[in-house]
C-alpha cells in the first residue's frame, strides 16, 4: 500500500509505508509526523459508528448552502494553444497551512477537493467547478464554513498517479476565500504553471538507470521508459555482484533510494547492488504484474530492463544472483515476481505485502456470496486502516475520496492490475461505488492474481522451483489489516508441505516492523542465499 508520494495511501493495498510523499503517508515510514496526522484525523475517519450514529448517518443532513463556485482558466502558452481534454481539480486547504493544496488529498487528513472531466477545453474559456461537480467529502454546496486556500490543477500526464505534483501537469496560484460566499461571483482560479521534471540526485553510490521499453511503448502507443536507482555497494569492488531488486510501496519511486541508506530498517545488502525499481504509473502502482490495463509490466522487466541493467552495471547474470525485496505494495510485487518467474529469481524477502489471499482482502472475502466492501456481515462499517487496534480509515469514505480523484488511487490501483477492461475501456469495478456490493463475476477474474491460489493451483510445478526462496514477514497489528491474508497464506503453504518462511511478528504494525533487527535478519538471509553461487565463482 502506501509508500509516500501523492494522494494515495499504501500497499494500503490502501498498503506501503516506505519512501513517501507528504500527501501519501502510507509509502513513507510512519514517523512522528504521520502519527501526528493520524491522531488529528477528522472525526469521520477515526472510529466505527455506533448504532445510533449509523441511523443518523442514514438520515439526510441539511447544510446551509455555501454559495461557492470556482471559475478556472488557463493561458494558451501553457499548451501551445491546444485544447485540453483532462480532469480538472480544485484542491482546498485551510488558511494558515504552509502546504500547497495541490499536494493533496492526504489519506489521513483529506481536505475538501472537487473535480470534473472536461473535453476540448480551449484557451480563453473557463471551466466551472460547482455543486454539480464531483466533491469530497461532499458537494461544493455543502462546504463547511471557514477560511480556505484554493488551488487549481489539470491532470495531463497519463503515466504518473501524482495529481498536483505529477510532471507535466498544470497548476496555478493559491487563492484565499471564505465560506459561505460573501458575493455571488465565482472565485477565479488559473493554471499557469507546469510541474517540472523531478531531478534525480545522483551520488557516489546512487546512480540513475533508465532505458526505453519497446514492449510497453507498443502497448500504450506512446514512449514508456524503465527507471530505477542503482545503489552501489558500500565498499567498492572490481568484480560482479548479486543484485537485490527492491520495489517501493504505493506512492514511492526510485527517487527514494537514499532512504535505503539512511533508515536502519532498510539498510541491508550493502555488499550487493540494490536496484530500486520505479512502479509508479497512471493507475497507481503497477506491481510488475502483466495486466489488461497496465500492460505487460512483468514481461518488460524480465525481457528488457534486467538484461539492460546486467549489461550496464557489474551484476552477475545468474538467477541465483537476483534477489527480490519490497514493502507493502512493493512487498506484493516482489512476492508476485518470485512466484510468476520462479526460474528468474533466487529468493524474495517480502515485508507487509498487500493482500496475498483474497479471502482476506483487508478484511473483505471477495469470493463470499453477498459480500460488501463498505459493511461487514454484521452491518458494521468496514475499516481499511487502524492505529493499534482502533480503526481510523473506512472503506466507504476512502472509496468516495478515490472516486473524486478519478484514477490513480490505492483501491483503484488494485482494480487496474487485477480486473479486465470493462466495456468503457476502464478497469472493471470490483464493488459498486455507491452501495459497496462486490461483483462476483469481477471477483472471479481476480483469482489469476490471488497469490495463495496461484501457488495452490500450480504447486506440483512450483514446489521444487521455489524451495528455500519464499520469505514473507508482517506484523500482527498491520496498519492496513494485511496480516490476515499473510496468516491464510502461511496456513495454505503449511498444508502444501512448503518450506516457505512466513512470519507474523507480534504487536508490530505496517511501519515499525521495519527496524534494525529485521534488517539484520534479511541481510543474513540474503547472504546465505547467494553464498553457494559466490563460492563457485
Short mmCIF file of C-alpha atoms in Angstrom, two decimals, residues 55-457:
data_model
loop_
_atom_site.label_atom_id
_atom_site.label_comp_id
_atom_site.label_asym_id
_atom_site.label_seq_id
_atom_site.Cartn_x
_atom_site.Cartn_y
_atom_site.Cartn_z
CA UNK A 55 -29.07 5.60 11.94
CA UNK A 56 -28.33 9.29 11.97
CA UNK A 57 -25.99 8.78 9.05
CA UNK A 58 -28.85 7.31 7.05
CA UNK A 59 -30.98 10.39 7.51
CA UNK A 60 -30.43 13.34 5.18
CA UNK A 61 -28.25 16.07 6.60
CA UNK A 62 -29.30 19.62 5.82
CA UNK A 63 -26.48 22.08 5.13
CA UNK A 64 -26.56 25.82 4.75
CA UNK A 65 -25.63 26.41 1.07
CA UNK A 66 -22.04 27.55 0.77
CA UNK A 67 -22.70 29.60 -2.36
CA UNK A 68 -19.14 28.82 -3.51
CA UNK A 69 -18.27 28.29 -7.16
CA UNK A 70 -14.95 28.35 -9.00
CA UNK A 71 -14.05 29.51 -12.48
CA UNK A 72 -10.81 28.04 -13.85
CA UNK A 73 -8.96 29.18 -16.97
CA UNK A 74 -5.53 28.73 -18.49
CA UNK A 75 -3.29 30.79 -20.77
CA UNK A 76 -2.73 29.46 -24.26
CA UNK A 77 1.05 29.46 -23.83
CA UNK A 78 0.93 26.52 -21.41
CA UNK A 79 -0.42 24.15 -24.07
CA UNK A 80 0.72 25.98 -27.22
CA UNK A 81 -2.86 26.99 -27.86
CA UNK A 82 -4.13 23.42 -27.97
CA UNK A 83 -7.42 22.40 -26.39
CA UNK A 84 -7.38 20.22 -23.28
CA UNK A 85 -9.29 17.03 -22.53
CA UNK A 86 -8.47 16.10 -18.96
CA UNK A 87 -9.65 16.07 -15.35
CA UNK A 88 -9.69 19.46 -13.65
CA UNK A 89 -9.42 19.77 -9.87
CA UNK A 90 -9.85 22.44 -7.26
CA UNK A 91 -7.95 21.41 -4.14
CA UNK A 92 -8.57 23.16 -0.84
CA UNK A 93 -6.55 23.72 2.31
CA UNK A 94 -7.10 25.71 5.46
CA UNK A 95 -5.76 29.22 5.70
CA UNK A 96 -2.61 29.24 7.80
CA UNK A 97 -1.36 25.97 6.33
CA UNK A 98 2.10 26.00 4.76
CA UNK A 99 1.31 23.06 2.49
CA UNK A 100 0.14 23.75 -1.06
CA UNK A 101 -3.39 22.37 -1.52
CA UNK A 102 -2.30 20.71 -4.78
CA UNK A 103 -0.24 18.13 -2.86
CA UNK A 104 -3.43 16.52 -1.52
CA UNK A 105 -5.52 14.65 -0.81
CA UNK A 106 -3.78 13.39 2.30
CA UNK A 107 -5.06 9.91 3.14
CA UNK A 108 -5.22 10.58 6.86
CA UNK A 109 -6.35 14.21 6.81
CA UNK A 110 -8.00 14.84 3.44
CA UNK A 111 -9.10 18.40 2.84
CA UNK A 112 -12.11 19.05 0.58
CA UNK A 113 -11.50 18.85 -3.15
CA UNK A 114 -13.65 18.92 -6.27
CA UNK A 115 -13.23 17.77 -9.84
CA UNK A 116 -14.78 17.28 -13.25
CA UNK A 117 -13.69 15.93 -16.61
CA UNK A 118 -13.51 18.38 -19.48
CA UNK A 119 -13.25 17.81 -23.23
CA UNK A 120 -11.78 20.18 -25.78
CA UNK A 121 -11.25 22.97 -23.26
CA UNK A 122 -9.97 25.87 -25.30
CA UNK A 123 -7.66 28.66 -24.11
CA UNK A 124 -9.68 31.64 -23.01
CA UNK A 125 -12.70 29.57 -22.00
CA UNK A 126 -13.48 28.96 -18.34
CA UNK A 127 -14.24 25.67 -16.64
CA UNK A 128 -16.71 25.91 -13.79
CA UNK A 129 -16.39 23.80 -10.67
CA UNK A 130 -19.68 23.99 -8.81
CA UNK A 131 -22.25 21.98 -6.89
CA UNK A 132 -22.69 19.65 -9.89
CA UNK A 133 -19.01 18.70 -9.90
CA UNK A 134 -17.68 15.65 -8.07
CA UNK A 135 -16.81 16.54 -4.50
CA UNK A 136 -15.22 15.11 -1.38
CA UNK A 137 -16.25 14.76 1.38
CA UNK A 138 -19.45 16.26 -0.05
CA UNK A 139 -20.75 18.57 -2.74
CA UNK A 140 -19.26 22.05 -3.01
CA UNK A 141 -22.67 23.37 -2.00
CA UNK A 142 -22.11 21.69 1.38
CA UNK A 143 -18.65 23.10 2.07
CA UNK A 144 -18.28 23.80 5.77
CA UNK A 145 -17.95 27.38 6.92
CA UNK A 146 -14.35 28.53 7.27
CA UNK A 147 -11.38 30.25 5.70
CA UNK A 148 -9.76 28.30 2.87
CA UNK A 149 -6.98 28.33 0.28
CA UNK A 150 -7.83 27.04 -3.20
CA UNK A 151 -5.55 25.84 -5.98
CA UNK A 152 -6.50 24.51 -9.41
CA UNK A 153 -4.82 21.51 -11.06
CA UNK A 154 -5.16 19.93 -14.50
CA UNK A 155 -4.04 16.34 -14.90
CA UNK A 156 -2.27 15.87 -18.23
CA UNK A 157 0.37 13.21 -17.56
CA UNK A 158 -1.10 9.70 -18.06
CA UNK A 159 1.99 7.97 -16.71
CA UNK A 160 2.01 9.04 -13.07
CA UNK A 161 -0.52 8.68 -10.29
CA UNK A 162 0.52 12.07 -8.90
CA UNK A 163 -2.05 14.80 -9.36
CA UNK A 164 -0.76 18.19 -8.26
CA UNK A 165 2.91 17.17 -8.26
CA UNK A 166 2.96 14.97 -11.35
CA UNK A 167 5.44 16.02 -14.01
CA UNK A 168 3.74 17.86 -16.88
CA UNK A 169 0.51 18.58 -15.02
CA UNK A 170 -0.76 22.16 -14.77
CA UNK A 171 -1.40 24.13 -11.60
CA UNK A 172 -1.88 27.71 -10.57
CA UNK A 173 -1.51 30.20 -7.73
CA UNK A 174 -3.29 29.81 -4.41
CA UNK A 175 -6.36 31.96 -3.84
CA UNK A 176 -7.85 32.54 -0.40
CA UNK A 177 -11.58 32.71 0.22
CA UNK A 178 -14.18 32.29 2.94
CA UNK A 179 -17.23 30.01 3.03
CA UNK A 180 -20.13 30.81 2.89
CA UNK A 181 -19.61 33.07 -0.10
CA UNK A 182 -19.70 36.79 0.57
CA UNK A 183 -20.66 37.56 -3.03
CA UNK A 184 -22.41 35.56 -5.78
CA UNK A 185 -19.35 35.83 -8.03
CA UNK A 186 -17.34 32.71 -8.88
CA UNK A 187 -13.87 32.56 -7.38
CA UNK A 188 -11.39 32.92 -10.23
CA UNK A 189 -8.52 30.44 -10.50
CA UNK A 190 -6.00 29.80 -13.22
CA UNK A 191 -3.50 27.11 -14.18
CA UNK A 192 -0.45 28.94 -15.48
CA UNK A 193 2.41 26.71 -14.35
CA UNK A 194 3.69 23.29 -15.40
CA UNK A 195 5.04 20.81 -12.86
CA UNK A 196 8.69 20.40 -13.90
CA UNK A 197 10.53 17.08 -14.10
CA UNK A 198 11.82 15.87 -10.76
CA UNK A 199 15.63 15.93 -10.88
CA UNK A 200 17.35 12.71 -9.91
CA UNK A 201 20.06 13.27 -7.31
CA UNK A 202 23.00 11.02 -8.08
CA UNK A 203 25.74 10.42 -5.50
CA UNK A 204 28.91 8.38 -5.40
CA UNK A 205 26.78 5.33 -4.55
CA UNK A 206 23.39 6.08 -6.15
CA UNK A 207 23.09 6.13 -9.94
CA UNK A 208 20.14 6.62 -12.29
CA UNK A 209 19.30 3.80 -14.68
CA UNK A 210 16.71 4.23 -17.42
CA UNK A 211 16.06 2.93 -20.88
CA UNK A 212 13.17 2.84 -23.38
CA UNK A 213 10.67 -0.02 -23.22
CA UNK A 214 9.65 -1.14 -26.71
CA UNK A 215 7.20 -3.65 -25.22
CA UNK A 216 5.32 -1.10 -23.08
CA UNK A 217 5.60 1.66 -25.69
CA UNK A 218 3.85 -0.62 -28.19
CA UNK A 219 1.12 -1.44 -25.67
CA UNK A 220 0.35 2.21 -24.81
CA UNK A 221 1.14 3.80 -28.16
CA UNK A 222 3.48 6.36 -26.59
CA UNK A 223 7.05 6.30 -25.29
CA UNK A 224 7.45 4.47 -21.96
CA UNK A 225 10.72 4.16 -20.05
CA UNK A 226 12.05 1.79 -17.43
CA UNK A 227 13.51 3.65 -14.45
CA UNK A 228 15.47 2.63 -11.39
CA UNK A 229 18.01 3.84 -8.89
CA UNK A 230 21.10 1.64 -8.63
CA UNK A 231 22.74 1.63 -5.20
CA UNK A 232 26.35 0.55 -5.45
CA UNK A 233 27.98 -1.46 -2.64
CA UNK A 234 29.36 0.27 0.43
CA UNK A 235 32.86 -1.00 -0.34
CA UNK A 236 33.94 -0.55 -3.98
CA UNK A 237 34.79 -3.74 -5.84
CA UNK A 238 36.12 -4.67 -9.26
CA UNK A 239 34.11 -7.87 -9.60
CA UNK A 240 30.49 -8.51 -10.42
CA UNK A 241 27.93 -8.76 -7.61
CA UNK A 242 24.46 -10.16 -6.85
CA UNK A 243 21.51 -7.78 -7.23
CA UNK A 244 18.63 -7.09 -4.88
CA UNK A 245 15.66 -5.80 -6.86
CA UNK A 246 13.65 -3.63 -4.48
CA UNK A 247 10.16 -2.31 -5.15
CA UNK A 248 8.82 0.60 -3.16
CA UNK A 249 5.34 0.81 -1.75
CA UNK A 250 2.41 2.79 -3.09
CA UNK A 251 3.40 6.38 -3.79
CA UNK A 252 7.11 5.66 -3.77
CA UNK A 253 9.54 5.55 -6.65
CA UNK A 254 13.25 5.30 -7.45
CA UNK A 255 13.87 8.84 -6.19
CA UNK A 256 13.61 7.49 -2.65
CA UNK A 257 16.75 5.35 -2.96
CA UNK A 258 18.70 7.40 -0.41
CA UNK A 259 16.33 6.25 2.32
CA UNK A 260 17.63 2.72 1.95
CA UNK A 261 20.97 4.00 3.14
CA UNK A 262 19.59 6.29 5.85
CA UNK A 263 16.95 4.14 7.54
CA UNK A 264 18.16 1.35 9.88
CA UNK A 265 15.12 -0.72 8.93
CA UNK A 266 16.08 -0.79 5.25
CA UNK A 267 19.84 -0.80 5.48
CA UNK A 268 20.83 -4.28 4.33
CA UNK A 269 22.64 -5.99 1.43
CA UNK A 270 25.36 -3.33 1.50
CA UNK A 271 27.82 -5.73 -0.08
CA UNK A 272 25.48 -6.28 -3.04
CA UNK A 273 23.96 -3.94 -5.62
CA UNK A 274 20.43 -2.78 -4.86
CA UNK A 275 18.18 -1.77 -7.72
CA UNK A 276 15.22 0.36 -6.59
CA UNK A 277 12.60 -0.03 -9.31
CA UNK A 278 10.01 2.59 -10.23
CA UNK A 279 6.49 1.12 -10.24
CA UNK A 280 4.58 4.42 -10.45
CA UNK A 281 2.06 4.59 -13.27
CA UNK A 282 -1.10 6.48 -14.16
CA UNK A 283 -3.36 3.98 -12.45
CA UNK A 284 -1.31 3.90 -9.24
CA UNK A 285 1.22 1.10 -8.72
CA UNK A 286 1.55 -1.50 -11.48
CA UNK A 287 3.24 -4.06 -9.16
CA UNK A 288 5.16 -5.56 -12.12
CA UNK A 289 2.26 -7.84 -12.97
CA UNK A 290 1.11 -8.25 -16.56
CA UNK A 291 -2.43 -6.90 -16.76
CA UNK A 292 -5.10 -5.84 -19.23
CA UNK A 293 -4.95 -2.22 -18.08
CA UNK A 294 -1.28 -1.63 -17.20
CA UNK A 295 0.25 -3.75 -19.92
CA UNK A 296 2.93 -6.47 -19.77
CA UNK A 297 4.91 -4.94 -16.90
CA UNK A 298 6.46 -8.16 -15.67
CA UNK A 299 7.39 -9.31 -19.17
CA UNK A 300 9.03 -5.96 -19.91
CA UNK A 301 11.05 -6.07 -16.69
CA UNK A 302 12.30 -9.60 -17.32
CA UNK A 303 12.97 -9.31 -21.05
CA UNK A 304 14.13 -5.69 -21.32
CA UNK A 305 15.18 -3.95 -18.14
CA UNK A 306 17.03 -6.68 -16.26
CA UNK A 307 19.18 -7.55 -19.30
CA UNK A 308 19.93 -3.83 -19.73
CA UNK A 309 20.92 -3.49 -16.07
CA UNK A 310 23.14 -6.56 -16.20
CA UNK A 311 24.95 -5.15 -19.23
CA UNK A 312 25.30 -1.66 -17.79
CA UNK A 313 26.24 -2.38 -14.17
CA UNK A 314 28.54 -5.02 -12.61
CA UNK A 315 25.76 -7.54 -11.95
CA UNK A 316 26.02 -11.31 -12.07
CA UNK A 317 23.69 -12.54 -14.83
CA UNK A 318 22.51 -15.62 -12.98
CA UNK A 319 19.04 -16.31 -11.46
CA UNK A 320 20.68 -17.25 -8.16
CA UNK A 321 22.17 -13.74 -8.01
CA UNK A 322 18.82 -11.97 -8.49
CA UNK A 323 17.05 -11.43 -5.19
CA UNK A 324 13.77 -9.59 -4.56
CA UNK A 325 12.59 -7.33 -1.78
CA UNK A 326 9.77 -4.89 -1.19
CA UNK A 327 7.41 -3.45 1.38
CA UNK A 328 3.62 -3.06 1.23
CA UNK A 329 2.64 -2.78 -2.45
CA UNK A 330 6.31 -3.47 -3.10
CA UNK A 331 6.02 -6.50 -0.84
CA UNK A 332 3.22 -7.88 -3.00
CA UNK A 333 5.15 -7.01 -6.17
CA UNK A 334 8.31 -8.80 -5.09
CA UNK A 335 6.42 -11.91 -3.98
CA UNK A 336 4.44 -11.94 -7.24
CA UNK A 337 7.61 -11.72 -9.33
CA UNK A 338 9.18 -14.63 -7.46
CA UNK A 339 6.06 -16.78 -7.91
CA UNK A 340 5.37 -15.74 -11.51
CA UNK A 341 9.02 -16.07 -12.59
CA UNK A 342 10.45 -18.76 -10.30
CA UNK A 343 13.31 -19.57 -12.67
CA UNK A 344 14.42 -15.93 -12.96
CA UNK A 345 14.94 -15.04 -9.28
CA UNK A 346 16.77 -16.69 -6.41
CA UNK A 347 14.70 -15.59 -3.43
CA UNK A 348 12.28 -12.99 -2.09
CA UNK A 349 12.07 -11.13 1.22
CA UNK A 350 8.60 -9.56 1.21
CA UNK A 351 7.51 -7.38 4.13
CA UNK A 352 3.94 -6.35 4.93
CA UNK A 353 2.68 -7.25 1.45
CA UNK A 354 -0.67 -6.10 0.09
CA UNK A 355 -3.28 -8.87 0.25
CA UNK A 356 -1.74 -12.21 -0.73
CA UNK A 357 -5.01 -14.12 -0.20
CA UNK A 358 -8.21 -12.52 -1.47
CA UNK A 359 -10.30 -14.32 1.13
CA UNK A 360 -8.96 -11.59 3.40
CA UNK A 361 -8.56 -8.56 1.18
CA UNK A 362 -8.04 -6.14 4.04
CA UNK A 363 -10.84 -7.98 5.87
CA UNK A 364 -13.04 -8.49 2.80
CA UNK A 365 -13.62 -12.01 1.47
CA UNK A 366 -14.16 -11.03 -2.15
CA UNK A 367 -15.34 -14.57 -3.02
CA UNK A 368 -18.06 -14.76 -0.35
CA UNK A 369 -21.63 -14.54 -1.66
CA UNK A 370 -23.28 -11.25 -0.82
CA UNK A 371 -20.03 -9.62 0.34
CA UNK A 372 -19.96 -5.84 0.71
CA UNK A 373 -16.87 -3.64 0.74
CA UNK A 374 -18.44 -0.98 2.95
CA UNK A 375 -20.21 -3.11 5.59
CA UNK A 376 -19.24 -6.36 7.24
CA UNK A 377 -21.75 -9.25 7.64
CA UNK A 378 -22.94 -7.69 10.91
CA UNK A 379 -23.70 -4.42 9.16
CA UNK A 380 -20.84 -2.55 10.79
CA UNK A 381 -18.84 -0.01 8.82
CA UNK A 382 -15.75 -1.76 7.45
CA UNK A 383 -12.36 -0.21 8.32
CA UNK A 384 -9.43 -0.18 5.92
CA UNK A 385 -6.80 1.03 8.37
CA UNK A 386 -6.23 1.14 12.11
CA UNK A 387 -3.90 2.64 14.66
CA UNK A 388 -3.07 -0.10 17.10
CA UNK A 389 -6.45 -1.80 17.44
CA UNK A 390 -8.53 1.32 16.78
CA UNK A 391 -9.97 1.77 13.27
CA UNK A 392 -9.43 5.21 11.77
CA UNK A 393 -9.97 4.89 7.99
CA UNK A 394 -13.03 3.28 6.41
CA UNK A 395 -13.72 1.78 3.01
CA UNK A 396 -16.78 3.86 2.21
CA UNK A 397 -15.15 7.26 2.72
CA UNK A 398 -11.83 6.14 1.23
CA UNK A 399 -13.62 4.80 -1.84
CA UNK A 400 -15.53 8.06 -2.20
CA UNK A 401 -12.31 10.07 -1.99
CA UNK A 402 -10.76 7.97 -4.76
CA UNK A 403 -13.87 8.34 -6.92
CA UNK A 404 -13.34 12.11 -6.93
CA UNK A 405 -9.63 11.64 -7.70
CA UNK A 406 -10.68 9.78 -10.85
CA UNK A 407 -7.82 7.29 -11.18
CA UNK A 408 -4.52 6.53 -9.53
CA UNK A 409 -5.76 5.84 -6.00
CA UNK A 410 -4.76 2.79 -3.98
CA UNK A 411 -8.06 0.93 -4.23
CA UNK A 412 -8.44 1.75 -7.89
CA UNK A 413 -4.86 0.65 -8.42
CA UNK A 414 -5.83 -2.87 -7.39
CA UNK A 415 -8.61 -2.93 -9.97
CA UNK A 416 -6.23 -1.67 -12.66
CA UNK A 417 -3.99 -4.69 -12.03
CA UNK A 418 -6.46 -7.44 -11.16
CA UNK A 419 -9.51 -6.58 -13.29
CA UNK A 420 -10.12 -6.95 -17.03
CA UNK A 421 -11.22 -3.95 -19.03
CA UNK A 422 -14.89 -3.02 -18.83
CA UNK A 423 -16.94 -2.04 -21.89
CA UNK A 424 -15.98 1.62 -21.34
CA UNK A 425 -12.30 0.72 -21.55
CA UNK A 426 -11.72 1.32 -17.84
CA UNK A 427 -10.78 -1.34 -15.27
CA UNK A 428 -13.82 -3.34 -14.27
CA UNK A 429 -15.07 -2.33 -10.82
CA UNK A 430 -14.91 -4.91 -8.04
CA UNK A 431 -17.52 -3.13 -5.93
CA UNK A 432 -20.39 -0.74 -6.59
CA UNK A 433 -19.18 2.73 -5.67
CA UNK A 434 -22.49 3.70 -4.07
CA UNK A 435 -23.58 0.53 -2.31
CA UNK A 436 -20.28 -1.28 -1.76
CA UNK A 437 -21.69 -4.55 -3.15
CA UNK A 438 -18.99 -6.86 -4.53
CA UNK A 439 -19.45 -8.05 -8.13
CA UNK A 440 -18.88 -11.84 -8.03
CA UNK A 441 -18.02 -12.02 -11.75
CA UNK A 442 -15.23 -9.48 -11.32
CA UNK A 443 -14.07 -11.26 -8.17
CA UNK A 444 -13.76 -14.46 -10.18
CA UNK A 445 -11.35 -12.76 -12.60
CA UNK A 446 -9.16 -11.70 -9.67
CA UNK A 447 -8.29 -15.34 -8.94
CA UNK A 448 -5.49 -15.09 -11.51
CA UNK A 449 -3.66 -12.67 -9.16
CA UNK A 450 -4.51 -14.32 -5.84
CA UNK A 451 -1.01 -15.42 -4.82
CA UNK A 452 -2.28 -18.10 -2.44
CA UNK A 453 -4.48 -19.57 -5.18
CA UNK A 454 -1.75 -19.36 -7.82
CA UNK A 455 0.58 -21.29 -5.52
CA UNK A 456 -2.04 -23.93 -4.67
CA UNK A 457 -3.12 -24.47 -8.26
#
